[in-house]
Amino acid sequence: DVYKRQEWFCLSGSPLGLGRHNLAAAVLLGVVPVLVAGFLKGRNWQGLGLGRGRIARGLVWVGIGIPIAIVLGKLSADHPHVKAVYPLGGGVPADLPGFARHALTQLPYYASWEILFRGILLYGLTPRFGFAGANAVQTTMSVLAHFGRPLSETLAALPAGLALGGVARHTGGVWYVIVIHYTAAMAQDWFLVH
């Protein structure tokens, strides 16, 4: 089974430790694209979805998204291939303080993911391709970035990417979709260790 932990990185060697992985993700998926789009291309923060957005709309979407994210996290945690891969890094404590530390280490990864896909790409491509085209491109790229993950996760990335792109557009920012995506991931990890 290709999803066994010991075989997961058979082609790439040992993975980075979780802390280094999340730091690398924050730099490569978040900081570098923001600097390139912001300074080299002259895009402002708001134009990349990094402003406050429409706070009232954002809070409504977070209120809708969190319960859905928790249910989806539970459903995902029940899948055997997901159980073989997650939680990333393994060894996640089941106690609340230990799990909270794990959750905090994951935040840079999920925040930078959303900043790249639902911020830089979606907002950056919308003037050229329109919202529908930009949403299709960022979702396609997000799905491709899930290749090598459990098939159920890769397939779920399609509707999730389109929906999160829609929420990012409706709210005018990525911060609200960060909360929703992060909640789904942490709910999945919580259910996996309990």
mmCIF file with all atom_site columns, C-alpha atoms in Angstrom:
data_model
loop_
_atom_site.group_PDB
_atom_site.id
_atom_site.type_symbol
_atom_site.label_atom_id
_atom_site.label_alt_id
_atom_site.label_comp_id
_atom_site.label_asym_id
_atom_site.label_entity_id
_atom_site.label_seq_id
_atom_site.pdbx_PDB_ins_code
_atom_site.Cartn_x
_atom_site.Cartn_y
_atom_site.Cartn_z
_atom_site.occupancy
_atom_site.B_iso_or_equiv
_atom_site.pdbx_formal_charge
_atom_site.auth_seq_id
_atom_site.auth_comp_id
_atom_site.auth_asym_id
_atom_site.auth_atom_id
_atom_site.pdbx_PDB_model_num
ATOM 1   C CA . ASP A 1 1   ? 0.000   0.000  0.000   1.00 0.00 ? 1   ASP A CA 1
ATOM 2   C CA . VAL A 1 2   ? 1.639   3.239  -1.175  1.00 0.00 ? 2   VAL A CA 1
ATOM 3   C CA . TYR A 1 3   ? 0.079   5.154  1.696   1.00 0.00 ? 3   TYR A CA 1
ATOM 4   C CA . LYS A 1 4   ? 2.054   3.444  4.443   1.00 0.00 ? 4   LYS A CA 1
ATOM 5   C CA . ARG A 1 5   ? 4.019   6.045  6.369   1.00 0.00 ? 5   ARG A CA 1
ATOM 6   C CA . GLN A 1 6   ? 7.364   4.351  5.782   1.00 0.00 ? 6   GLN A CA 1
ATOM 7   C CA . GLU A 1 7   ? 6.794   4.309  2.017   1.00 0.00 ? 7   GLU A CA 1
ATOM 8   C CA . TRP A 1 8   ? 5.264   7.763  1.652   1.00 0.00 ? 8   TRP A CA 1
ATOM 9   C CA . PHE A 1 9   ? 8.551   9.505  0.885   1.00 0.00 ? 9   PHE A CA 1
ATOM 10  C CA . CYS A 1 10  ? 10.292  6.591  -0.839  1.00 0.00 ? 10  CYS A CA 1
ATOM 11  C CA . LEU A 1 11  ? 11.080  8.722  -3.906  1.00 0.00 ? 11  LEU A CA 1
ATOM 12  C CA . SER A 1 12  ? 12.175  11.905 -2.173  1.00 0.00 ? 12  SER A CA 1
ATOM 13  C CA . GLY A 1 13  ? 14.021  10.649 0.882   1.00 0.00 ? 13  GLY A CA 1
ATOM 14  C CA . SER A 1 14  ? 13.220  11.562 4.438   1.00 0.00 ? 14  SER A CA 1
ATOM 15  C CA . PRO A 1 15  ? 10.773  14.426 4.823   1.00 0.00 ? 15  PRO A CA 1
ATOM 16  C CA . LEU A 1 16  ? 11.666  17.648 6.532   1.00 0.00 ? 16  LEU A CA 1
ATOM 17  C CA . GLY A 1 17  ? 10.690  17.797 10.156  1.00 0.00 ? 17  GLY A CA 1
ATOM 18  C CA . LEU A 1 18  ? 7.228   19.258 10.572  1.00 0.00 ? 18  LEU A CA 1
ATOM 19  C CA . GLY A 1 19  ? 8.517   22.595 11.846  1.00 0.00 ? 19  GLY A CA 1
ATOM 20  C CA . ARG A 1 20  ? 10.894  23.018 8.916   1.00 0.00 ? 20  ARG A CA 1
ATOM 21  C CA . HIS A 1 21  ? 8.226   21.827 6.486   1.00 0.00 ? 21  HIS A CA 1
ATOM 22  C CA . ASN A 1 22  ? 5.772   24.449 7.704   1.00 0.00 ? 22  ASN A CA 1
ATOM 23  C CA . LEU A 1 23  ? 8.432   27.171 7.719   1.00 0.00 ? 23  LEU A CA 1
ATOM 24  C CA . ALA A 1 24  ? 9.423   26.263 4.142   1.00 0.00 ? 24  ALA A CA 1
ATOM 25  C CA . ALA A 1 25  ? 5.753   26.320 3.129   1.00 0.00 ? 25  ALA A CA 1
ATOM 26  C CA . ALA A 1 26  ? 5.259   29.734 4.711   1.00 0.00 ? 26  ALA A CA 1
ATOM 27  C CA . VAL A 1 27  ? 8.242   31.120 2.801   1.00 0.00 ? 27  VAL A CA 1
ATOM 28  C CA . LEU A 1 28  ? 7.674   29.379 -0.550  1.00 0.00 ? 28  LEU A CA 1
ATOM 29  C CA . LEU A 1 29  ? 3.867   29.508 -0.685  1.00 0.00 ? 29  LEU A CA 1
ATOM 30  C CA . GLY A 1 30  ? 3.321   32.758 1.185   1.00 0.00 ? 30  GLY A CA 1
ATOM 31  C CA . VAL A 1 31  ? 6.215   35.175 1.572   1.00 0.00 ? 31  VAL A CA 1
ATOM 32  C CA . VAL A 1 32  ? 7.918   34.732 -1.816  1.00 0.00 ? 32  VAL A CA 1
ATOM 33  C CA . PRO A 1 33  ? 4.713   34.975 -3.902  1.00 0.00 ? 33  PRO A CA 1
ATOM 34  C CA . VAL A 1 34  ? 3.551   38.016 -1.915  1.00 0.00 ? 34  VAL A CA 1
ATOM 35  C CA . LEU A 1 35  ? 6.896   39.735 -2.451  1.00 0.00 ? 35  LEU A CA 1
ATOM 36  C CA . VAL A 1 36  ? 6.960   38.896 -6.150  1.00 0.00 ? 36  VAL A CA 1
ATOM 37  C CA . ALA A 1 37  ? 3.352   39.959 -6.742  1.00 0.00 ? 37  ALA A CA 1
ATOM 38  C CA . GLY A 1 38  ? 3.538   42.956 -4.440  1.00 0.00 ? 38  GLY A CA 1
ATOM 39  C CA . PHE A 1 39  ? 6.899   44.493 -5.163  1.00 0.00 ? 39  PHE A CA 1
ATOM 40  C CA . LEU A 1 40  ? 7.842   43.236 -8.593  1.00 0.00 ? 40  LEU A CA 1
ATOM 41  C CA . LYS A 1 41  ? 4.391   43.444 -10.136 1.00 0.00 ? 41  LYS A CA 1
ATOM 42  C CA . GLY A 1 42  ? 3.183   46.459 -8.172  1.00 0.00 ? 42  GLY A CA 1
ATOM 43  C CA . ARG A 1 43  ? 0.066   44.801 -6.721  1.00 0.00 ? 43  ARG A CA 1
ATOM 44  C CA . ASN A 1 44  ? -1.217  46.231 -3.463  1.00 0.00 ? 44  ASN A CA 1
ATOM 45  C CA . TRP A 1 45  ? -2.168  44.017 -0.515  1.00 0.00 ? 45  TRP A CA 1
ATOM 46  C CA . GLN A 1 46  ? -5.885  44.569 -1.028  1.00 0.00 ? 46  GLN A CA 1
ATOM 47  C CA . GLY A 1 47  ? -5.507  43.662 -4.701  1.00 0.00 ? 47  GLY A CA 1
ATOM 48  C CA . LEU A 1 48  ? -4.042  40.312 -3.640  1.00 0.00 ? 48  LEU A CA 1
ATOM 49  C CA . GLY A 1 49  ? -6.857  39.515 -1.204  1.00 0.00 ? 49  GLY A CA 1
ATOM 50  C CA . LEU A 1 50  ? -4.639  40.354 1.780   1.00 0.00 ? 50  LEU A CA 1
ATOM 51  C CA . GLY A 1 51  ? -6.660  43.278 3.082   1.00 0.00 ? 51  GLY A CA 1
ATOM 52  C CA . ARG A 1 52  ? -9.383  43.028 5.734   1.00 0.00 ? 52  ARG A CA 1
ATOM 53  C CA . GLY A 1 53  ? -12.008 42.364 3.121   1.00 0.00 ? 53  GLY A CA 1
ATOM 54  C CA . ARG A 1 54  ? -15.684 42.644 3.966   1.00 0.00 ? 54  ARG A CA 1
ATOM 55  C CA . ILE A 1 55  ? -15.639 41.745 7.644   1.00 0.00 ? 55  ILE A CA 1
ATOM 56  C CA . ALA A 1 56  ? -19.384 41.180 8.117   1.00 0.00 ? 56  ALA A CA 1
ATOM 57  C CA . ARG A 1 57  ? -19.539 38.870 5.092   1.00 0.00 ? 57  ARG A CA 1
ATOM 58  C CA . GLY A 1 58  ? -16.375 37.148 6.238   1.00 0.00 ? 58  GLY A CA 1
ATOM 59  C CA . LEU A 1 59  ? -17.789 36.429 9.674   1.00 0.00 ? 59  LEU A CA 1
ATOM 60  C CA . VAL A 1 60  ? -20.973 35.019 8.138   1.00 0.00 ? 60  VAL A CA 1
ATOM 61  C CA . TRP A 1 61  ? -18.917 32.703 5.913   1.00 0.00 ? 61  TRP A CA 1
ATOM 62  C CA . VAL A 1 62  ? -16.735 31.642 8.844   1.00 0.00 ? 62  VAL A CA 1
ATOM 63  C CA . GLY A 1 63  ? -19.909 30.905 10.823  1.00 0.00 ? 63  GLY A CA 1
ATOM 64  C CA . ILE A 1 64  ? -21.208 28.766 7.958   1.00 0.00 ? 64  ILE A CA 1
ATOM 65  C CA . GLY A 1 65  ? -17.850 27.248 7.074   1.00 0.00 ? 65  GLY A CA 1
ATOM 66  C CA . ILE A 1 66  ? -16.618 26.096 10.477  1.00 0.00 ? 66  ILE A CA 1
ATOM 67  C CA . PRO A 1 67  ? -19.423 23.559 11.133  1.00 0.00 ? 67  PRO A CA 1
ATOM 68  C CA . ILE A 1 68  ? -19.103 22.246 7.569   1.00 0.00 ? 68  ILE A CA 1
ATOM 69  C CA . ALA A 1 69  ? -15.318 22.045 7.965   1.00 0.00 ? 69  ALA A CA 1
ATOM 70  C CA . ILE A 1 70  ? -15.664 20.046 11.188  1.00 0.00 ? 70  ILE A CA 1
ATOM 71  C CA . VAL A 1 71  ? -18.070 17.562 9.571   1.00 0.00 ? 71  VAL A CA 1
ATOM 72  C CA . LEU A 1 72  ? -15.790 17.195 6.546   1.00 0.00 ? 72  LEU A CA 1
ATOM 73  C CA . GLY A 1 73  ? -12.800 16.742 8.858   1.00 0.00 ? 73  GLY A CA 1
ATOM 74  C CA . LYS A 1 74  ? -14.625 13.901 10.621  1.00 0.00 ? 74  LYS A CA 1
ATOM 75  C CA . LEU A 1 75  ? -15.616 12.238 7.338   1.00 0.00 ? 75  LEU A CA 1
ATOM 76  C CA . SER A 1 76  ? -12.070 12.533 6.034   1.00 0.00 ? 76  SER A CA 1
ATOM 77  C CA . ALA A 1 77  ? -10.569 11.110 9.239   1.00 0.00 ? 77  ALA A CA 1
ATOM 78  C CA . ASP A 1 78  ? -12.627 7.949  8.770   1.00 0.00 ? 78  ASP A CA 1
ATOM 79  C CA . HIS A 1 79  ? -10.939 7.161  5.430   1.00 0.00 ? 79  HIS A CA 1
ATOM 80  C CA . PRO A 1 80  ? -8.168  4.513  5.712   1.00 0.00 ? 80  PRO A CA 1
ATOM 81  C CA . HIS A 1 81  ? -5.812  6.239  3.251   1.00 0.00 ? 81  HIS A CA 1
ATOM 82  C CA . VAL A 1 82  ? -6.131  9.489  5.150   1.00 0.00 ? 82  VAL A CA 1
ATOM 83  C CA . LYS A 1 83  ? -5.374  7.649  8.392   1.00 0.00 ? 83  LYS A CA 1
ATOM 84  C CA . ALA A 1 84  ? -2.169  6.331  6.819   1.00 0.00 ? 84  ALA A CA 1
ATOM 85  C CA . VAL A 1 85  ? -0.870  9.812  5.950   1.00 0.00 ? 85  VAL A CA 1
ATOM 86  C CA . TYR A 1 86  ? -2.220  12.191 8.556   1.00 0.00 ? 86  TYR A CA 1
ATOM 87  C CA . PRO A 1 87  ? -1.612  13.855 10.918  1.00 0.00 ? 87  PRO A CA 1
ATOM 88  C CA . LEU A 1 88  ? 1.485   15.061 9.083   1.00 0.00 ? 88  LEU A CA 1
ATOM 89  C CA . GLY A 1 89  ? 4.580   14.394 11.112  1.00 0.00 ? 89  GLY A CA 1
ATOM 90  C CA . GLY A 1 90  ? 2.811   11.764 13.211  1.00 0.00 ? 90  GLY A CA 1
ATOM 91  C CA . GLY A 1 91  ? 3.014   11.607 16.979  1.00 0.00 ? 91  GLY A CA 1
ATOM 92  C CA . VAL A 1 92  ? 0.350   14.245 17.574  1.00 0.00 ? 92  VAL A CA 1
ATOM 93  C CA . PRO A 1 93  ? -0.666  14.305 21.252  1.00 0.00 ? 93  PRO A CA 1
ATOM 94  C CA . ALA A 1 94  ? -4.311  13.589 22.004  1.00 0.00 ? 94  ALA A CA 1
ATOM 95  C CA . ASP A 1 95  ? -4.370  15.865 25.073  1.00 0.00 ? 95  ASP A CA 1
ATOM 96  C CA . LEU A 1 96  ? -5.683  19.378 24.517  1.00 0.00 ? 96  LEU A CA 1
ATOM 97  C CA . PRO A 1 97  ? -2.469  21.326 25.283  1.00 0.00 ? 97  PRO A CA 1
ATOM 98  C CA . GLY A 1 98  ? -0.377  19.012 23.096  1.00 0.00 ? 98  GLY A CA 1
ATOM 99  C CA . PHE A 1 99  ? -2.883  19.119 20.279  1.00 0.00 ? 99  PHE A CA 1
ATOM 100 C CA . ALA A 1 100 ? -3.062  22.925 20.537  1.00 0.00 ? 100 ALA A CA 1
ATOM 101 C CA . ARG A 1 101 ? 0.739   23.086 20.069  1.00 0.00 ? 101 ARG A CA 1
ATOM 102 C CA . HIS A 1 102 ? 0.396   20.844 17.001  1.00 0.00 ? 102 HIS A CA 1
ATOM 103 C CA . ALA A 1 103 ? -2.390  23.047 15.635  1.00 0.00 ? 103 ALA A CA 1
ATOM 104 C CA . LEU A 1 104 ? -0.287  26.183 16.062  1.00 0.00 ? 104 LEU A CA 1
ATOM 105 C CA . THR A 1 105 ? 2.587   24.627 14.108  1.00 0.00 ? 105 THR A CA 1
ATOM 106 C CA . GLN A 1 106 ? 0.177   23.896 11.250  1.00 0.00 ? 106 GLN A CA 1
ATOM 107 C CA . LEU A 1 107 ? -1.193  27.430 10.903  1.00 0.00 ? 107 LEU A CA 1
ATOM 108 C CA . PRO A 1 108 ? 1.691   28.816 8.769   1.00 0.00 ? 108 PRO A CA 1
ATOM 109 C CA . TYR A 1 109 ? 1.220   25.993 6.264   1.00 0.00 ? 109 TYR A CA 1
ATOM 110 C CA . TYR A 1 110 ? -2.528  26.445 5.783   1.00 0.00 ? 110 TYR A CA 1
ATOM 111 C CA . ALA A 1 111 ? -2.316  30.243 5.841   1.00 0.00 ? 111 ALA A CA 1
ATOM 112 C CA . SER A 1 112 ? 0.389   30.303 3.177   1.00 0.00 ? 112 SER A CA 1
ATOM 113 C CA . TRP A 1 113 ? -1.542  27.766 1.069   1.00 0.00 ? 113 TRP A CA 1
ATOM 114 C CA . GLU A 1 114 ? -4.600  30.007 0.993   1.00 0.00 ? 114 GLU A CA 1
ATOM 115 C CA . ILE A 1 115 ? -2.539  33.157 0.474   1.00 0.00 ? 115 ILE A CA 1
ATOM 116 C CA . LEU A 1 116 ? -1.030  31.599 -2.650  1.00 0.00 ? 116 LEU A CA 1
ATOM 117 C CA . PHE A 1 117 ? -4.077  29.915 -4.181  1.00 0.00 ? 117 PHE A CA 1
ATOM 118 C CA . ARG A 1 118 ? -7.066  31.990 -3.044  1.00 0.00 ? 118 ARG A CA 1
ATOM 119 C CA . GLY A 1 119 ? -5.067  35.223 -2.737  1.00 0.00 ? 119 GLY A CA 1
ATOM 120 C CA . ILE A 1 120 ? -2.180  35.717 -5.142  1.00 0.00 ? 120 ILE A CA 1
ATOM 121 C CA . LEU A 1 121 ? -3.474  33.455 -7.918  1.00 0.00 ? 121 LEU A CA 1
ATOM 122 C CA . LEU A 1 122 ? -7.203  34.147 -7.664  1.00 0.00 ? 122 LEU A CA 1
ATOM 123 C CA . TYR A 1 123 ? -6.917  37.893 -7.187  1.00 0.00 ? 123 TYR A CA 1
ATOM 124 C CA . GLY A 1 124 ? -3.884  38.214 -9.414  1.00 0.00 ? 124 GLY A CA 1
ATOM 125 C CA . LEU A 1 125 ? -5.462  36.402 -12.371 1.00 0.00 ? 125 LEU A CA 1
ATOM 126 C CA . THR A 1 126 ? -8.976  37.838 -12.087 1.00 0.00 ? 126 THR A CA 1
ATOM 127 C CA . PRO A 1 127 ? -8.235  41.089 -13.981 1.00 0.00 ? 127 PRO A CA 1
ATOM 128 C CA . ARG A 1 128 ? -6.933  39.086 -16.939 1.00 0.00 ? 128 ARG A CA 1
ATOM 129 C CA . PHE A 1 129 ? -9.233  36.033 -16.966 1.00 0.00 ? 129 PHE A CA 1
ATOM 130 C CA . GLY A 1 130 ? -12.296 37.173 -15.025 1.00 0.00 ? 130 GLY A CA 1
ATOM 131 C CA . PHE A 1 131 ? -13.349 35.546 -11.754 1.00 0.00 ? 131 PHE A CA 1
ATOM 132 C CA . ALA A 1 132 ? -14.536 32.250 -13.276 1.00 0.00 ? 132 ALA A CA 1
ATOM 133 C CA . GLY A 1 133 ? -11.334 31.749 -15.250 1.00 0.00 ? 133 GLY A CA 1
ATOM 134 C CA . ALA A 1 134 ? -9.101  32.730 -12.327 1.00 0.00 ? 134 ALA A CA 1
ATOM 135 C CA . ASN A 1 135 ? -11.057 30.477 -9.973  1.00 0.00 ? 135 ASN A CA 1
ATOM 136 C CA . ALA A 1 136 ? -10.695 27.574 -12.412 1.00 0.00 ? 136 ALA A CA 1
ATOM 137 C CA . VAL A 1 137 ? -6.942  28.147 -12.734 1.00 0.00 ? 137 VAL A CA 1
ATOM 138 C CA . GLN A 1 138 ? -6.243  28.450 -9.005  1.00 0.00 ? 138 GLN A CA 1
ATOM 139 C CA . THR A 1 139 ? -8.413  25.405 -8.278  1.00 0.00 ? 139 THR A CA 1
ATOM 140 C CA . THR A 1 140 ? -6.690  23.357 -10.964 1.00 0.00 ? 140 THR A CA 1
ATOM 141 C CA . MET A 1 141 ? -3.300  24.262 -9.543  1.00 0.00 ? 141 MET A CA 1
ATOM 142 C CA . SER A 1 142 ? -4.466  23.464 -6.021  1.00 0.00 ? 142 SER A CA 1
ATOM 143 C CA . VAL A 1 143 ? -5.775  20.065 -7.146  1.00 0.00 ? 143 VAL A CA 1
ATOM 144 C CA . LEU A 1 144 ? -2.477  19.342 -8.906  1.00 0.00 ? 144 LEU A CA 1
ATOM 145 C CA . ALA A 1 145 ? -0.625  20.247 -5.706  1.00 0.00 ? 145 ALA A CA 1
ATOM 146 C CA . HIS A 1 146 ? -2.652  17.518 -3.970  1.00 0.00 ? 146 HIS A CA 1
ATOM 147 C CA . PHE A 1 147 ? -1.352  14.797 -6.297  1.00 0.00 ? 147 PHE A CA 1
ATOM 148 C CA . GLY A 1 148 ? 0.446   12.226 -4.169  1.00 0.00 ? 148 GLY A CA 1
ATOM 149 C CA . ARG A 1 149 ? -1.965  12.729 -1.300  1.00 0.00 ? 149 ARG A CA 1
ATOM 150 C CA . PRO A 1 150 ? -4.829  10.304 -0.640  1.00 0.00 ? 150 PRO A CA 1
ATOM 151 C CA . LEU A 1 151 ? -7.156  10.150 -3.653  1.00 0.00 ? 151 LEU A CA 1
ATOM 152 C CA . SER A 1 152 ? -10.163 11.219 -1.588  1.00 0.00 ? 152 SER A CA 1
ATOM 153 C CA . GLU A 1 153 ? -8.298  14.397 -0.569  1.00 0.00 ? 153 GLU A CA 1
ATOM 154 C CA . THR A 1 154 ? -7.192  15.118 -4.127  1.00 0.00 ? 154 THR A CA 1
ATOM 155 C CA . LEU A 1 155 ? -10.739 14.706 -5.439  1.00 0.00 ? 155 LEU A CA 1
ATOM 156 C CA . ALA A 1 156 ? -12.152 16.852 -2.619  1.00 0.00 ? 156 ALA A CA 1
ATOM 157 C CA . ALA A 1 157 ? -9.718  19.631 -3.555  1.00 0.00 ? 157 ALA A CA 1
ATOM 158 C CA . LEU A 1 158 ? -11.775 20.340 -6.700  1.00 0.00 ? 158 LEU A CA 1
ATOM 159 C CA . PRO A 1 159 ? -15.088 21.383 -5.124  1.00 0.00 ? 159 PRO A CA 1
ATOM 160 C CA . ALA A 1 160 ? -13.280 22.798 -2.089  1.00 0.00 ? 160 ALA A CA 1
ATOM 161 C CA . GLY A 1 161 ? -11.032 24.966 -4.271  1.00 0.00 ? 161 GLY A CA 1
ATOM 162 C CA . LEU A 1 162 ? -13.959 26.330 -6.253  1.00 0.00 ? 162 LEU A CA 1
ATOM 163 C CA . ALA A 1 163 ? -16.000 26.979 -3.107  1.00 0.00 ? 163 ALA A CA 1
ATOM 164 C CA . LEU A 1 164 ? -13.141 28.608 -1.205  1.00 0.00 ? 164 LEU A CA 1
ATOM 165 C CA . GLY A 1 165 ? -12.402 30.741 -4.251  1.00 0.00 ? 165 GLY A CA 1
ATOM 166 C CA . GLY A 1 166 ? -16.026 31.865 -4.233  1.00 0.00 ? 166 GLY A CA 1
ATOM 167 C CA . VAL A 1 167 ? -15.857 32.702 -0.542  1.00 0.00 ? 167 VAL A CA 1
ATOM 168 C CA . ALA A 1 168 ? -12.607 34.623 -1.042  1.00 0.00 ? 168 ALA A CA 1
ATOM 169 C CA . ARG A 1 169 ? -14.225 36.666 -3.792  1.00 0.00 ? 169 ARG A CA 1
ATOM 170 C CA . HIS A 1 170 ? -17.429 37.285 -1.834  1.00 0.00 ? 170 HIS A CA 1
ATOM 171 C CA . THR A 1 171 ? -15.561 38.353 1.303   1.00 0.00 ? 171 THR A CA 1
ATOM 172 C CA . GLY A 1 172 ? -12.845 40.317 -0.464  1.00 0.00 ? 172 GLY A CA 1
ATOM 173 C CA . GLY A 1 173 ? -10.014 38.538 1.330   1.00 0.00 ? 173 GLY A CA 1
ATOM 174 C CA . VAL A 1 174 ? -8.261  35.277 2.095   1.00 0.00 ? 174 VAL A CA 1
ATOM 175 C CA . TRP A 1 175 ? -8.370  35.446 5.886   1.00 0.00 ? 175 TRP A CA 1
ATOM 176 C CA . TYR A 1 176 ? -11.813 33.886 6.113   1.00 0.00 ? 176 TYR A CA 1
ATOM 177 C CA . VAL A 1 177 ? -10.941 30.935 3.868   1.00 0.00 ? 177 VAL A CA 1
ATOM 178 C CA . ILE A 1 178 ? -7.770  30.408 5.894   1.00 0.00 ? 178 ILE A CA 1
ATOM 179 C CA . VAL A 1 179 ? -9.951  29.905 8.967   1.00 0.00 ? 179 VAL A CA 1
ATOM 180 C CA . ILE A 1 180 ? -12.253 27.475 7.134   1.00 0.00 ? 180 ILE A CA 1
ATOM 181 C CA . HIS A 1 181 ? -9.500  25.374 5.507   1.00 0.00 ? 181 HIS A CA 1
ATOM 182 C CA . TYR A 1 182 ? -7.451  25.328 8.714   1.00 0.00 ? 182 TYR A CA 1
ATOM 183 C CA . THR A 1 183 ? -10.507 24.249 10.716  1.00 0.00 ? 183 THR A CA 1
ATOM 184 C CA . ALA A 1 184 ? -11.146 21.335 8.345   1.00 0.00 ? 184 ALA A CA 1
ATOM 185 C CA . ALA A 1 185 ? -7.536  20.196 8.604   1.00 0.00 ? 185 ALA A CA 1
ATOM 186 C CA . MET A 1 186 ? -7.356  20.503 12.377  1.00 0.00 ? 186 MET A CA 1
ATOM 187 C CA . ALA A 1 187 ? -10.733 18.784 12.791  1.00 0.00 ? 187 ALA A CA 1
ATOM 188 C CA . GLN A 1 188 ? -9.411  15.927 10.678  1.00 0.00 ? 188 GLN A CA 1
ATOM 189 C CA . ASP A 1 189 ? -6.281  15.668 12.846  1.00 0.00 ? 189 ASP A CA 1
ATOM 190 C CA . TRP A 1 190 ? -8.355  15.879 16.039  1.00 0.00 ? 190 TRP A CA 1
ATOM 191 C CA . PHE A 1 191 ? -10.598 13.019 14.944  1.00 0.00 ? 191 PHE A CA 1
ATOM 192 C CA . LEU A 1 192 ? -7.582  10.994 13.828  1.00 0.00 ? 192 LEU A CA 1
ATOM 193 C CA . VAL A 1 193 ? -5.985  11.101 17.288  1.00 0.00 ? 193 VAL A CA 1
ATOM 194 C CA . HIS A 1 194 ? -9.257  10.517 19.190  1.00 0.00 ? 194 HIS A CA 1
#
